[in-house]
Amino acid sequence: MVGWKSFIERLIIMSFIDYAMKLMSSASTTTVTCPVCGVRSIQSTSKIRLNQAMICPGCKSLFVAPH
Ligand SMILES: [Zn+2]
């Protein structure tokens, strides 16, 4: 039947992407310390690299981690 093979292919690609995303997210996290309250939290290194603001889980303040 038409679409059968593409369905399997899509399933394989989807699971591969999911695996790759998990691998990347686990590999690219780091612990940052909040400059306001000092609470340590796990953030992605890509956020730090791109100078994106992150939210502190302790005091909910936005801060940009130093490189
Ligand atoms: Zn804080």
mmCIF file of C-alpha atoms and ligand atoms in Angstrom:
data_model
loop_
_atom_site.group_PDB
_atom_site.id
_atom_site.type_symbol
_atom_site.label_atom_id
_atom_site.label_comp_id
_atom_site.label_asym_id
_atom_site.label_seq_id
_atom_site.Cartn_x
_atom_site.Cartn_y
_atom_site.Cartn_z
ATOM 1 C CA MET A 1 0.000 0.000 0.000
ATOM 2 C CA VAL A 2 1.024 3.574 -0.628
ATOM 3 C CA GLY A 3 2.224 5.499 2.411
ATOM 4 C CA TRP A 4 3.258 2.455 4.435
ATOM 5 C CA LYS A 5 6.967 2.778 3.784
ATOM 6 C CA SER A 6 6.941 6.533 4.269
ATOM 7 C CA PHE A 7 5.137 6.047 7.579
ATOM 8 C CA ILE A 8 7.890 3.729 8.824
ATOM 9 C CA GLU A 9 10.557 6.090 7.515
ATOM 10 C CA ARG A 10 8.911 9.019 9.284
ATOM 11 C CA LEU A 11 8.717 7.001 12.489
ATOM 12 C CA ILE A 12 12.431 6.182 12.296
ATOM 13 C CA ILE A 13 13.342 9.794 11.550
ATOM 14 C CA MET A 14 11.129 11.053 14.399
ATOM 15 C CA SER A 15 12.668 8.673 16.916
ATOM 16 C CA PHE A 16 16.135 9.580 15.693
ATOM 17 C CA ILE A 17 15.418 13.297 16.083
ATOM 18 C CA ASP A 18 14.001 12.653 19.546
ATOM 19 C CA TYR A 19 17.117 10.686 20.479
ATOM 20 C CA ALA A 20 19.428 13.349 19.052
ATOM 21 C CA MET A 21 17.544 16.105 20.899
ATOM 22 C CA LYS A 22 17.788 14.222 24.185
ATOM 23 C CA LEU A 23 21.468 13.574 23.606
ATOM 24 C CA MET A 24 22.106 17.219 22.802
ATOM 25 C CA SER A 25 20.096 18.583 25.710
ATOM 26 C CA SER A 26 21.799 16.273 28.197
ATOM 27 C CA ALA A 27 25.232 17.080 26.813
ATOM 28 C CA SER A 28 24.769 20.826 26.725
ATOM 29 C CA THR A 29 23.544 21.713 30.185
ATOM 30 C CA THR A 30 25.483 23.444 32.864
ATOM 31 C CA THR A 31 24.915 24.624 36.398
ATOM 32 C CA VAL A 32 24.622 28.376 36.811
ATOM 33 C CA THR A 33 24.368 30.360 39.998
ATOM 34 C CA CYS A 34 21.789 33.113 40.282
ATOM 35 C CA PRO A 35 23.493 36.484 40.875
ATOM 36 C CA VAL A 36 20.510 37.668 42.934
ATOM 37 C CA CYS A 37 19.856 34.863 45.460
ATOM 38 C CA GLY A 38 22.666 32.404 44.765
ATOM 39 C CA VAL A 39 20.428 29.437 43.904
ATOM 40 C CA ARG A 40 22.058 27.032 41.491
ATOM 41 C CA SER A 41 20.061 25.747 38.534
ATOM 42 C CA ILE A 42 20.677 23.676 35.447
ATOM 43 C CA GLN A 43 20.499 25.660 32.221
ATOM 44 C CA SER A 44 21.392 24.904 28.630
ATOM 45 C CA THR A 45 24.781 26.099 27.470
ATOM 46 C CA SER A 46 23.251 27.308 24.206
ATOM 47 C CA LYS A 47 21.272 29.895 26.183
ATOM 48 C CA ILE A 48 24.448 31.125 27.816
ATOM 49 C CA ARG A 49 26.269 31.168 24.497
ATOM 50 C CA LEU A 50 23.496 33.236 22.919
ATOM 51 C CA ASN A 51 23.288 35.570 25.947
ATOM 52 C CA GLN A 52 19.656 34.632 26.501
ATOM 53 C CA ALA A 53 18.076 35.513 29.809
ATOM 54 C CA MET A 54 17.153 32.617 32.091
ATOM 55 C CA ILE A 55 14.751 32.464 34.997
ATOM 56 C CA CYS A 56 16.034 31.616 38.447
ATOM 57 C CA PRO A 57 13.955 28.856 40.074
ATOM 58 C CA GLY A 58 14.595 30.368 43.486
ATOM 59 C CA CYS A 59 13.686 34.059 43.175
ATOM 60 C CA LYS A 60 12.168 34.035 39.648
ATOM 61 C CA SER A 61 14.422 36.820 38.495
ATOM 62 C CA LEU A 62 15.754 37.011 34.948
ATOM 63 C CA PHE A 63 19.483 37.012 34.546
ATOM 64 C CA VAL A 64 22.132 36.407 31.918
ATOM 65 C CA ALA A 65 24.843 34.002 32.976
ATOM 66 C CA PRO A 66 28.451 35.048 32.391
ATOM 67 C CA HIS A 67 30.376 33.027 29.789
HETATM 68 ZN ZN ZN B 1 17.642 33.774 42.212
#
